[in-house]
XYZ file of N, CA and C in Angstrom:
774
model
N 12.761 -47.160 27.894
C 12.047 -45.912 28.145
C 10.679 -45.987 27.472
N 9.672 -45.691 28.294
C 8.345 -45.561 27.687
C 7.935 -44.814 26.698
N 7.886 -44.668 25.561
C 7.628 -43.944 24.411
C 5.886 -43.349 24.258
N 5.921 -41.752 24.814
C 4.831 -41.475 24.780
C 3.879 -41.370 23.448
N 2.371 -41.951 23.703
C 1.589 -42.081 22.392
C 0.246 -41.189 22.572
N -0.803 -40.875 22.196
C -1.259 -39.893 22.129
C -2.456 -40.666 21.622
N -3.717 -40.166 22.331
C -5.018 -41.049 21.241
C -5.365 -39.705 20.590
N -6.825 -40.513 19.445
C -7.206 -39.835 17.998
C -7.437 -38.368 18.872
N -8.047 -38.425 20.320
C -8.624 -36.821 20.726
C -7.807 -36.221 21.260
N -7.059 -36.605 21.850
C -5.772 -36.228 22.598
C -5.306 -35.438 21.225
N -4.688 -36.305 20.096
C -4.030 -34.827 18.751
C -4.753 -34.129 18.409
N -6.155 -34.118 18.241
C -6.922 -33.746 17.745
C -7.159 -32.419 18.649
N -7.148 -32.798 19.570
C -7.286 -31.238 20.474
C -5.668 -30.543 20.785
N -4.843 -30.857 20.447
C -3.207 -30.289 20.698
C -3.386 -29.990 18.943
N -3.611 -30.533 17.713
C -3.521 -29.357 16.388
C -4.654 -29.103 16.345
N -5.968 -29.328 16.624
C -6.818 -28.249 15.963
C -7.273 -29.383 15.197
N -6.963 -30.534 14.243
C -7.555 -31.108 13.614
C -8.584 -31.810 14.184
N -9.389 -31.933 13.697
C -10.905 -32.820 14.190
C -10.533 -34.744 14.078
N -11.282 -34.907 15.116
C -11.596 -36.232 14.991
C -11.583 -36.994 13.781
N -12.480 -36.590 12.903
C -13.022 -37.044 11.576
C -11.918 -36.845 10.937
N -11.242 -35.692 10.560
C -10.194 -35.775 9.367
C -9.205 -36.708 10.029
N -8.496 -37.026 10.962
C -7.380 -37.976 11.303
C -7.979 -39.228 11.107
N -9.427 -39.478 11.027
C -9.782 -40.705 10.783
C -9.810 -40.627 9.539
N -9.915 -39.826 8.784
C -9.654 -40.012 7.359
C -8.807 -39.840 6.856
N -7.501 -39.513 7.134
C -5.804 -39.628 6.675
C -5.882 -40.966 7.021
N -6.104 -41.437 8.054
C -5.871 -42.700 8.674
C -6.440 -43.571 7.448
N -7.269 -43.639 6.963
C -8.156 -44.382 5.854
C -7.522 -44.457 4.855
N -7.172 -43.710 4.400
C -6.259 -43.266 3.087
C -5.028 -43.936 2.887
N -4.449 -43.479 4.213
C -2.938 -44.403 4.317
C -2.419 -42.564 4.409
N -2.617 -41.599 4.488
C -1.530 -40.583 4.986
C -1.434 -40.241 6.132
N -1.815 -40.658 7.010
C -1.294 -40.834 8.311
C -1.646 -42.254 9.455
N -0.981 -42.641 8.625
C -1.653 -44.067 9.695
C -1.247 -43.736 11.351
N -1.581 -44.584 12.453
C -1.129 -44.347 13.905
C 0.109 -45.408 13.912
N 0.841 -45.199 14.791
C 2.111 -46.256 14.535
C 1.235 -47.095 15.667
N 0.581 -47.179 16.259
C 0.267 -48.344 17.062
C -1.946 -48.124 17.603
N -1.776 -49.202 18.526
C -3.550 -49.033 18.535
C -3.414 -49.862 20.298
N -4.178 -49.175 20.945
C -4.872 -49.248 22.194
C -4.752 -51.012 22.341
N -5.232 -51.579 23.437
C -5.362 -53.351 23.544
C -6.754 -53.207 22.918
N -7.650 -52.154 23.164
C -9.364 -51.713 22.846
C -8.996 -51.819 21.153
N -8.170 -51.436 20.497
C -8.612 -50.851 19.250
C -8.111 -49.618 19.077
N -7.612 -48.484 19.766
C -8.213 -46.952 19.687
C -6.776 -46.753 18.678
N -6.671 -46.192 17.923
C -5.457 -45.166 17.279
C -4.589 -44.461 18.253
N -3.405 -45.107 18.207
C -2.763 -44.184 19.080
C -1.108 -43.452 17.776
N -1.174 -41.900 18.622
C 0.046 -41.457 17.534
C 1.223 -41.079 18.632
N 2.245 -41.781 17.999
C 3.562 -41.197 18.475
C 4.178 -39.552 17.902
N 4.879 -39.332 18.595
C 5.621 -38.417 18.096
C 6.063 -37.594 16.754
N 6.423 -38.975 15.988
C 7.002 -39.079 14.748
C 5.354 -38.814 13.892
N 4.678 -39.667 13.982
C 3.316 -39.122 13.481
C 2.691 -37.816 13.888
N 3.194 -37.039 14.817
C 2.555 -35.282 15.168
C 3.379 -34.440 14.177
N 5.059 -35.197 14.234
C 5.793 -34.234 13.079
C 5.137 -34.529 11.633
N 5.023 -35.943 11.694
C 4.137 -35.792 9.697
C 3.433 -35.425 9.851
N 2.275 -35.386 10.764
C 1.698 -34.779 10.692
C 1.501 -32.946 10.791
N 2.183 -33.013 11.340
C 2.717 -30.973 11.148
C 3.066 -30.819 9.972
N 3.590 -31.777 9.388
C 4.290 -31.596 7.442
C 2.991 -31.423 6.595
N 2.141 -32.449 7.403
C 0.639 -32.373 6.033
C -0.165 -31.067 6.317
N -0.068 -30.505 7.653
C -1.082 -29.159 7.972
C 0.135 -27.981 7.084
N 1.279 -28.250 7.109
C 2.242 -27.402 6.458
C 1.332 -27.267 5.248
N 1.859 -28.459 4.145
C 1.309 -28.537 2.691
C -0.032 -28.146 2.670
N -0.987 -28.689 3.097
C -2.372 -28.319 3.285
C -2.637 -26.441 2.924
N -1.750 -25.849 4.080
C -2.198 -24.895 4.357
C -1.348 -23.966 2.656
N -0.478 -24.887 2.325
C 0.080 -24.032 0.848
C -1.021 -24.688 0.037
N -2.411 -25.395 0.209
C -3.186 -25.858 -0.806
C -2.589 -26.980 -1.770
N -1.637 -27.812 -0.866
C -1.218 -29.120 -1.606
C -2.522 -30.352 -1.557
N -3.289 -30.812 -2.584
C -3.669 -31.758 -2.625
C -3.345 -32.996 -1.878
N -3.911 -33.706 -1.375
C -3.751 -35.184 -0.088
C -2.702 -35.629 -1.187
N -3.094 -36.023 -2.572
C -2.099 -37.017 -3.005
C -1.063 -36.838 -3.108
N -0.989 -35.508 -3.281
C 0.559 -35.052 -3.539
C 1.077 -35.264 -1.809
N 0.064 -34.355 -1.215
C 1.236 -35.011 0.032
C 1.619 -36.082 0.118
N 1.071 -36.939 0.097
C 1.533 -37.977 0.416
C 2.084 -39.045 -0.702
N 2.681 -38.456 -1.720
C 3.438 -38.613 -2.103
C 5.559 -37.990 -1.555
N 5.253 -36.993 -0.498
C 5.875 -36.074 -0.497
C 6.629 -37.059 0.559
N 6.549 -37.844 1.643
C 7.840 -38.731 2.278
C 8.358 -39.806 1.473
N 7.588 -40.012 -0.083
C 8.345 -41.157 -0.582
C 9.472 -40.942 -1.018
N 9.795 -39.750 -1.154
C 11.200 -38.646 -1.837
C 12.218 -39.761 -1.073
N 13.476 -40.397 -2.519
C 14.049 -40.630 -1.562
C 15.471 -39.751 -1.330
N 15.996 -40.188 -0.212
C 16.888 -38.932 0.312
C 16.873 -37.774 0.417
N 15.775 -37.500 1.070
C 15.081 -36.204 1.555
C 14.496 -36.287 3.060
N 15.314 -35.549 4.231
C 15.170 -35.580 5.063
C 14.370 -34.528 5.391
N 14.090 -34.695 6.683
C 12.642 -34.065 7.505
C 13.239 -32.479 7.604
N 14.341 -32.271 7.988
C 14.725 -30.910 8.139
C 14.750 -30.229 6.265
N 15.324 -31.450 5.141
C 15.132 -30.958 3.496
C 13.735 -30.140 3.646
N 12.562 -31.028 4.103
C 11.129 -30.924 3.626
C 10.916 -29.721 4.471
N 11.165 -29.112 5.613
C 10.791 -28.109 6.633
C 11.447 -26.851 5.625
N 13.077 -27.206 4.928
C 12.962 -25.485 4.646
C 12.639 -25.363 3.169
N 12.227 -26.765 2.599
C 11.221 -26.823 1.197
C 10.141 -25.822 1.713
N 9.556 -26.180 2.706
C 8.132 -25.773 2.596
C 8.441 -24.131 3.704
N 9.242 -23.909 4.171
C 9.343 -22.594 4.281
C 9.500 -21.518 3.346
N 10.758 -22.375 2.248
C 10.613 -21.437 0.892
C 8.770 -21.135 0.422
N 8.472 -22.244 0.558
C 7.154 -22.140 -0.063
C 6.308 -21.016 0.328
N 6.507 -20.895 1.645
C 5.407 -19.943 1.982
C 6.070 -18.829 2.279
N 7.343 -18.693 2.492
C 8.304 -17.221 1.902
C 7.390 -16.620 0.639
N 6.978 -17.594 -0.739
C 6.929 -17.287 -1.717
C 5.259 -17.008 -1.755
N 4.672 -17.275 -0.911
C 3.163 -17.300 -0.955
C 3.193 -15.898 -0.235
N 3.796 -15.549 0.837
C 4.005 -14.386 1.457
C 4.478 -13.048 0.148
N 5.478 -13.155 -0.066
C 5.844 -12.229 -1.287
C 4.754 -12.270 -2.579
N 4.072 -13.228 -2.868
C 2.997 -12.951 -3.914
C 1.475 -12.057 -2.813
N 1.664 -12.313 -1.423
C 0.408 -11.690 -0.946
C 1.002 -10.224 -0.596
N 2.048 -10.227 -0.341
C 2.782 -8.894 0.009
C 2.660 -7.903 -1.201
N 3.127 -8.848 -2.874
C 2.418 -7.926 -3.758
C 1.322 -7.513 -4.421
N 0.348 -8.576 -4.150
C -0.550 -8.307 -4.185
C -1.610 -7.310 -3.343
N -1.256 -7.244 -2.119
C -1.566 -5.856 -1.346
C -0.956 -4.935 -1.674
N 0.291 -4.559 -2.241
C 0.382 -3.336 -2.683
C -0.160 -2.970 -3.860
N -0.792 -3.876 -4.536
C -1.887 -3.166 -5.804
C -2.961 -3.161 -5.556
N -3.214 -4.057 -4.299
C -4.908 -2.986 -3.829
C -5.074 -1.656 -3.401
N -3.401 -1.935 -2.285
C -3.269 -0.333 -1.977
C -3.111 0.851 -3.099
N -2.458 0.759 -3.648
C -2.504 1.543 -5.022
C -3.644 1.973 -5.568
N -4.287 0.948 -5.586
C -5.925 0.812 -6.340
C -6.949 1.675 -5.474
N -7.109 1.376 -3.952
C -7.784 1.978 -3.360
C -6.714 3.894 -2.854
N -5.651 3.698 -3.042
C -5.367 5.141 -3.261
C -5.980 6.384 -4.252
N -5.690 5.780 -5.591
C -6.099 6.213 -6.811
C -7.779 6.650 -6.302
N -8.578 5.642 -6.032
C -9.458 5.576 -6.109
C -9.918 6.532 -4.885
N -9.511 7.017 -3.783
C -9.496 8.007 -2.836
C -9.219 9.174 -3.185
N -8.099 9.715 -3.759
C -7.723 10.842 -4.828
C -8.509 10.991 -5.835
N -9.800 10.310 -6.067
C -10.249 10.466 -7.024
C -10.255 10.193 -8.500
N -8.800 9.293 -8.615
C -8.130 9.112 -10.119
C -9.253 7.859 -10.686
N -10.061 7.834 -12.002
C -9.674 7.178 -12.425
C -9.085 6.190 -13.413
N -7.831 6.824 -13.690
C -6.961 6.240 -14.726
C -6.742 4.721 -14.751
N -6.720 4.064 -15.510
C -6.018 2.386 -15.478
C -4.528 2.433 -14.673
N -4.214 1.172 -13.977
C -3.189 1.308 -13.543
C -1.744 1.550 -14.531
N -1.718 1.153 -15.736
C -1.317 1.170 -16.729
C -0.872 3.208 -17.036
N -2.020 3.893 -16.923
C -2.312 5.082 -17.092
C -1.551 5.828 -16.277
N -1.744 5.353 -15.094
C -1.425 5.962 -13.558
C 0.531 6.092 -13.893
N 0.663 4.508 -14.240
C 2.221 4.515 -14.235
C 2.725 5.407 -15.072
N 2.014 5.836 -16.205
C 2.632 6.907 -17.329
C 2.995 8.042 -16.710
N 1.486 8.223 -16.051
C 1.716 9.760 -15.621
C 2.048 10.211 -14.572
N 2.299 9.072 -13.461
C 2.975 9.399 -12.388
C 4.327 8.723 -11.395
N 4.484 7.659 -12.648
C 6.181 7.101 -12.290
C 5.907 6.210 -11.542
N 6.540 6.466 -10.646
C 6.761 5.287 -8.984
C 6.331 6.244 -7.751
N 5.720 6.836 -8.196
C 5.197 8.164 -7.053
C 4.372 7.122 -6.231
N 4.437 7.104 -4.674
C 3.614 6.481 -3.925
C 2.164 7.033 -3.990
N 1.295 6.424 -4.621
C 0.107 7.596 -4.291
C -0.936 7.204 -3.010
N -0.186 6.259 -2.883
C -0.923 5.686 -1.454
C -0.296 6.730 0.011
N 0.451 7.207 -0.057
C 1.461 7.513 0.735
C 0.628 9.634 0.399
N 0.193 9.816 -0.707
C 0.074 11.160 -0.811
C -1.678 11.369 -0.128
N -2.113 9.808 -0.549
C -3.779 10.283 -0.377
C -3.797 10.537 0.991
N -3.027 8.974 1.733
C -3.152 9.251 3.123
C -3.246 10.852 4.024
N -2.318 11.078 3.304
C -1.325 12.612 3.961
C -2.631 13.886 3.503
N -3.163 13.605 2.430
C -4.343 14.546 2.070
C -5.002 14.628 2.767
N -5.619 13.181 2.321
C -7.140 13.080 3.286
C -7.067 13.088 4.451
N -5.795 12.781 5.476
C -5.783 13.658 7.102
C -5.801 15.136 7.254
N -5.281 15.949 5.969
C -5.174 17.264 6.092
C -6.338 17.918 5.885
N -7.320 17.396 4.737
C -8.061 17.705 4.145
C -9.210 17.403 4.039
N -9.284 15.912 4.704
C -10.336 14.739 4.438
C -11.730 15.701 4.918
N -13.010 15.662 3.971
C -13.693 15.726 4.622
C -14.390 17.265 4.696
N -13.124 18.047 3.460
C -13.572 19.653 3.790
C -14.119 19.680 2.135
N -14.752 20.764 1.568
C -15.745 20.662 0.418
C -14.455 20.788 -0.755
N -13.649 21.625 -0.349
C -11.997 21.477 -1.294
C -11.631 20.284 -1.754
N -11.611 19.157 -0.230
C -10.992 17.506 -0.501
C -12.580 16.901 -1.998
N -13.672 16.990 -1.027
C -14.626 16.900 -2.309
C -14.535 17.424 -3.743
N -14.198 18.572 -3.535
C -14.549 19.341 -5.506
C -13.172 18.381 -5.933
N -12.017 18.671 -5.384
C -10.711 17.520 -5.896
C -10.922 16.073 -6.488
N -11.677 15.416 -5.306
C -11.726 14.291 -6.158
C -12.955 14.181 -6.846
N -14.073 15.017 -7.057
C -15.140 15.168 -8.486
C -13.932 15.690 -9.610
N -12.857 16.497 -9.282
C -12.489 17.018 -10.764
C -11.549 15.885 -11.307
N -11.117 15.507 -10.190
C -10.200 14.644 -10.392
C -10.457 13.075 -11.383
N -11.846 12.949 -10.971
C -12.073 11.764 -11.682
C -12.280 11.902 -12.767
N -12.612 13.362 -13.568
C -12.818 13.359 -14.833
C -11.688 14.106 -15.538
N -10.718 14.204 -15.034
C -9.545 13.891 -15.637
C -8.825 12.560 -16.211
N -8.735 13.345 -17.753
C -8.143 11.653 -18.294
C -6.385 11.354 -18.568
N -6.211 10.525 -18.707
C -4.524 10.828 -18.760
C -3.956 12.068 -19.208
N -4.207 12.390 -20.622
C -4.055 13.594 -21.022
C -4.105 14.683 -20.365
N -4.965 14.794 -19.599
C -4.979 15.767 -18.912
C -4.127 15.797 -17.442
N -4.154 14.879 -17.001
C -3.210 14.122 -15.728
C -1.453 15.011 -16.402
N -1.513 14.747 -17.689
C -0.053 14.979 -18.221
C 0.077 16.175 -18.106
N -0.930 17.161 -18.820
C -0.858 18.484 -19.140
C -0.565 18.980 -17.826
N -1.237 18.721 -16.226
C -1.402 19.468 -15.039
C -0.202 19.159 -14.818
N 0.653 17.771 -15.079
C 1.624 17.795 -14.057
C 3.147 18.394 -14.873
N 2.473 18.359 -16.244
C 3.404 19.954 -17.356
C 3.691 21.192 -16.262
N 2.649 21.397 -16.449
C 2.188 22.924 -16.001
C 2.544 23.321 -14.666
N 2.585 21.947 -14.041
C 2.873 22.061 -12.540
C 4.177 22.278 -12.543
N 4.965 21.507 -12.881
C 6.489 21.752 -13.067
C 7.271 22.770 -13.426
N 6.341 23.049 -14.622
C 6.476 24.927 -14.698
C 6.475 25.754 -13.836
N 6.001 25.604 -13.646
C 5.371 26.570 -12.062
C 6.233 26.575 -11.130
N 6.815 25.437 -10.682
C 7.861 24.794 -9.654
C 9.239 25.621 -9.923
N 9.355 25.437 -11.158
C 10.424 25.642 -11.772
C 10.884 27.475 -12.010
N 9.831 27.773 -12.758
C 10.175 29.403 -12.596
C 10.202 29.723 -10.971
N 9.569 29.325 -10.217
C 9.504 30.051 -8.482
C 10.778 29.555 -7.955
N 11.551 28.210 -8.252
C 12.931 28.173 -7.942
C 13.764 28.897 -8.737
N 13.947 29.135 -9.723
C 14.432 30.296 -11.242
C 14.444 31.439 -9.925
N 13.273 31.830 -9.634
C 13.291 33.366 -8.989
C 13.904 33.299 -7.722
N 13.959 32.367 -7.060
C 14.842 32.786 -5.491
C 16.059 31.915 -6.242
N 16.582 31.697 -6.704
C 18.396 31.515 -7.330
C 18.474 32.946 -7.595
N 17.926 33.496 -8.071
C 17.776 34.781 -9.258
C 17.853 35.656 -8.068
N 17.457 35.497 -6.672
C 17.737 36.523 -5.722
C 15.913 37.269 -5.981
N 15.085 37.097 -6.720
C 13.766 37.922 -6.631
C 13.471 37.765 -5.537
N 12.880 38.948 -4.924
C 12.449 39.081 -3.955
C 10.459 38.455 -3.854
N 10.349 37.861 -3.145
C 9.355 37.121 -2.644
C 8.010 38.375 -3.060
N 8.461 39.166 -2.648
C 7.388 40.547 -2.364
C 7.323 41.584 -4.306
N 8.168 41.047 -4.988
C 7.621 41.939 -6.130
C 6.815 41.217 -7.042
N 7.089 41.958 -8.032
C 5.704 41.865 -8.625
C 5.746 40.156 -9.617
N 7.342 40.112 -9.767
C 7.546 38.785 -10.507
C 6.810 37.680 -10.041
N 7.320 37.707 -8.574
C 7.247 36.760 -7.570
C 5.817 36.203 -7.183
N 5.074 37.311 -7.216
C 3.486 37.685 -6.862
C 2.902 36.961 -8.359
N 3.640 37.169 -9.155
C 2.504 36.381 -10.741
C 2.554 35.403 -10.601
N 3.799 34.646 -10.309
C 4.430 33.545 -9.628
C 2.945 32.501 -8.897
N 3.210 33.146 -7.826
C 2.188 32.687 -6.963
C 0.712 33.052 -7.457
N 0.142 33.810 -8.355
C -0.946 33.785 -9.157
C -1.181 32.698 -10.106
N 0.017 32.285 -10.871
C -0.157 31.440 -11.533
C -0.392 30.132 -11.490
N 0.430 29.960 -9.776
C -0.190 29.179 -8.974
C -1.226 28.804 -8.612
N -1.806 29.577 -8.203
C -3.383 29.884 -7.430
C -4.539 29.484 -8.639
N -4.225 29.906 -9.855
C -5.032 29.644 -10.556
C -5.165 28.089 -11.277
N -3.898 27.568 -11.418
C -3.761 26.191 -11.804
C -4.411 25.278 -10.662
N -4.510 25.688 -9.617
C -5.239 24.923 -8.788
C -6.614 24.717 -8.928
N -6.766 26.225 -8.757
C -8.583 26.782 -8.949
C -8.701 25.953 -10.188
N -8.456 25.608 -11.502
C -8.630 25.352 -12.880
C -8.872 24.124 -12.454
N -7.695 23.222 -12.061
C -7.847 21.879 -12.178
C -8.553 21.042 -10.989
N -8.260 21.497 -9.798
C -8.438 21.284 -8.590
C -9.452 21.482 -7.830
N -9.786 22.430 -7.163
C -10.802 22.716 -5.935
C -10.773 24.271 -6.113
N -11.617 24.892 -6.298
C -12.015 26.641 -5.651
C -10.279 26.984 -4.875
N -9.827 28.334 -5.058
C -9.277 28.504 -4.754
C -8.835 29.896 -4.492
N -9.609 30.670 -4.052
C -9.403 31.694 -3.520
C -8.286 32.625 -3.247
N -8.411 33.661 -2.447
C -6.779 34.153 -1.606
C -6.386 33.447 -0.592
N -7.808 33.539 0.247
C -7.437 32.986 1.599
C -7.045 31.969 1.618
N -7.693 31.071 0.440
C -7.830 29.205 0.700
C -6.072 29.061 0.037
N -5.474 30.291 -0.416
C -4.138 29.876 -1.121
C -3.733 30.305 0.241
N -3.583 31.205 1.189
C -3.024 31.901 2.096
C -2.731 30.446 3.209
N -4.245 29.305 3.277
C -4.028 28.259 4.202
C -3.012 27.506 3.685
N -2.963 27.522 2.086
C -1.976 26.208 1.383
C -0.532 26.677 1.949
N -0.147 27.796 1.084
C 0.987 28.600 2.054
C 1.666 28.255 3.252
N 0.418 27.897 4.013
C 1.106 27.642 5.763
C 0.884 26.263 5.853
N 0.489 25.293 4.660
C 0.853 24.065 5.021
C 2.182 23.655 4.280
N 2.810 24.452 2.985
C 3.973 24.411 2.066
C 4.931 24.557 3.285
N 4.637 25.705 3.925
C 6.075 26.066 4.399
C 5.885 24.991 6.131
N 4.857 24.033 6.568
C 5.389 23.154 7.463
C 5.490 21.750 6.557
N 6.116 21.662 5.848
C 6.271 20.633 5.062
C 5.169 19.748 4.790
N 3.760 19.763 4.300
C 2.833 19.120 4.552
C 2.386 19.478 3.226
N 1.937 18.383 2.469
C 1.772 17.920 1.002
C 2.877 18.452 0.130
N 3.050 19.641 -0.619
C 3.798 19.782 -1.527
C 4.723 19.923 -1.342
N 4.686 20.438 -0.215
C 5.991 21.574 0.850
C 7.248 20.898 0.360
N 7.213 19.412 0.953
C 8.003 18.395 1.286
C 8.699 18.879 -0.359
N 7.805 18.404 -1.567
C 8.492 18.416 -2.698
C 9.293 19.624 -2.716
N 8.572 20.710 -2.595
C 9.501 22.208 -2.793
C 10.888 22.471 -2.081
N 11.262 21.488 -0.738
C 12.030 21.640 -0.548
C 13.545 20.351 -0.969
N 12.744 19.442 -1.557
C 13.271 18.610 -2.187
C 14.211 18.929 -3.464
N 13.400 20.286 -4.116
C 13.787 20.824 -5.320
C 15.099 21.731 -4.459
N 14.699 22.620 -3.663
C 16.236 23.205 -3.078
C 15.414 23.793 -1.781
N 16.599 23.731 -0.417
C 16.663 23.998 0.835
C 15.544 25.310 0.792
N 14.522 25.532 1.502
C 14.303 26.972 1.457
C 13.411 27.369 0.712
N 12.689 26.557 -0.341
C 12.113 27.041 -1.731
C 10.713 27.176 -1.179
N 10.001 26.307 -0.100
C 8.902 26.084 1.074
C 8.280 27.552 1.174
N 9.289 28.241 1.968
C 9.681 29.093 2.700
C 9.296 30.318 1.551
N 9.928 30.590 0.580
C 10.376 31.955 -0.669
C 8.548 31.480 -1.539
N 7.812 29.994 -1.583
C 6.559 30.006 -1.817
C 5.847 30.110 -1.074
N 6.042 29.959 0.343
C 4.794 30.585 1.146
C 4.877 31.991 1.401
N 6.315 32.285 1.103
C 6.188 34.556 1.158
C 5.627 35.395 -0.052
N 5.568 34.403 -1.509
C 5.034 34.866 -2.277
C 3.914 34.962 -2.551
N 3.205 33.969 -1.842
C 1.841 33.368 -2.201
C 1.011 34.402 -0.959
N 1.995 34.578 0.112
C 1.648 35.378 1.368
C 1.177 37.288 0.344
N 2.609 37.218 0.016
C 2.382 38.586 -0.603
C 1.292 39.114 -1.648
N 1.266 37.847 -2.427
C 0.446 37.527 -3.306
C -1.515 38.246 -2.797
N -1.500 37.762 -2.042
C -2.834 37.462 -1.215
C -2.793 39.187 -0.338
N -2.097 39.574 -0.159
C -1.932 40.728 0.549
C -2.371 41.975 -0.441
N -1.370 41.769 -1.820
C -1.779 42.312 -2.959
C -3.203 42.584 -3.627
N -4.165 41.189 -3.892
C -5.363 41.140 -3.952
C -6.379 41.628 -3.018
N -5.622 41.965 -1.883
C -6.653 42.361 -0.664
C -6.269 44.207 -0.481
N -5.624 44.630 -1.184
C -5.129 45.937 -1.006
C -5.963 46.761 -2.181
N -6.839 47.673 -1.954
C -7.700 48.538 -2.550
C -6.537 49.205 -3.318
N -7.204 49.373 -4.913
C -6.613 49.801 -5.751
C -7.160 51.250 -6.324
């Protein structure tokens, strides 16, 4: 059976490698041709396209020529050993680029929200919280309105300490307004209404201007689950819902001539 062979341009145009570099494996001794034209020309079999697929393998993990070609002298190490050697390999080049994009993402989150704490900082004060996952969800809601702006000016000059104190205070806050609908308070008195003042103002303080109305819009994004919402109902079924009637009432209150 005729054993098909392949000249230097013929491989050269089926991988992508150039002329010149196969003439220079060839030089070296890491890829010699198993045979040559009656002319002279380099011709490669088969078996030379698979080593050669092994050296564009290594290559492309940034193995040095020598080492490759040190890499068929292995002895008792077959061609299928070396294929899922070098798959681990780039499994592992994959998982170092895989984590390494998630700390740009991180980085360019922070840095969208306005934070800027060390990553070090960030982890203190905000756990394993995705913040890539919160900016996104902002800045579609928000991106772009003078609120999303004053946020991330205040935001950046917040320093950990202070990162700690808001997300104190925040919890507080969370916490008495679930306290009051267990407690059966009604959304509409006066508890409920400080409630949602105290709210309104921790925002205005730390955050962006915050008005009645501009609390009245937050309100109707809490109760369709959109930024905090999600958390409030995380804390218990319904809680969305009992903060957007307070914050509703709230705002109704301030607008009612006294």
């Amino acid at each position: 059976m005729e054993i098909e062979e392949h000249t230097v341009g013929a491989v050269a145009e089926l991988t992508g490698v150039s002329v010149r570099t196969l003439h220079h494996y060839d030089e070296i001794g890491l890829l010699e041709p198993s045979d040559r034209s009656a002319a002279g020309y380099r011709l490669y079999s088969a078996d030379d396209l698979r080593r050669l697929q092994r050296i564009l393998f290594y290559r492309e993990l940034d193995f040095d020529l020598g080492t490759i070609g040190a890499v068929p002298a292995e002895p008792g190490v077959s061609d299928e050993d070396r294929l899922r050697a070098q798959r681990e390999l780039f499994g592992e080049r994959i998982a170092r680029h895989q984590a390494m994009t998630a700390v740009i993402d991180r980085e360019l989150a922070a840095r969208k929200l306005g934070l800027t704490l060390t990553p070090q900082e960030r982890l203190e004060v905000f756990g394993s919280t995705r913040l890539e996952d919160n900016a996104d969800r902002a800045e579609q809601r928000w991106g772009g309105t003078e609120h999303w702006r004053q946020r991330q000016r205040r935001a950046s000059a917040h320093t950990a300490r202070d990162w700690l104190a808001i997300r104190a205070e925040q919890s507080g806050i969370h916490q008495r307004l679930l306290d009051a609908m267990r407690a059966g308070v009604p959304a509409t008195s006066p508890t409920a209404m400080d409630l949602a003042e105290e709210q309104r103002l921790h925002l205005h303080r730390w955050f962006h201007d915050c008005d009645h109305d501009t609390h009245r819009r937050l309100a109707a994004a809490y109760l369709a689950n959109e930024r905090i919402g999600r958390n409030y109902d995380d804390m218990a079924p319904g809680l969305s819902r009992y903060v957007h009637d307070t914050i509703t009432a709230n705002a109704d209150r301030a607008a009612t001539p006294t």
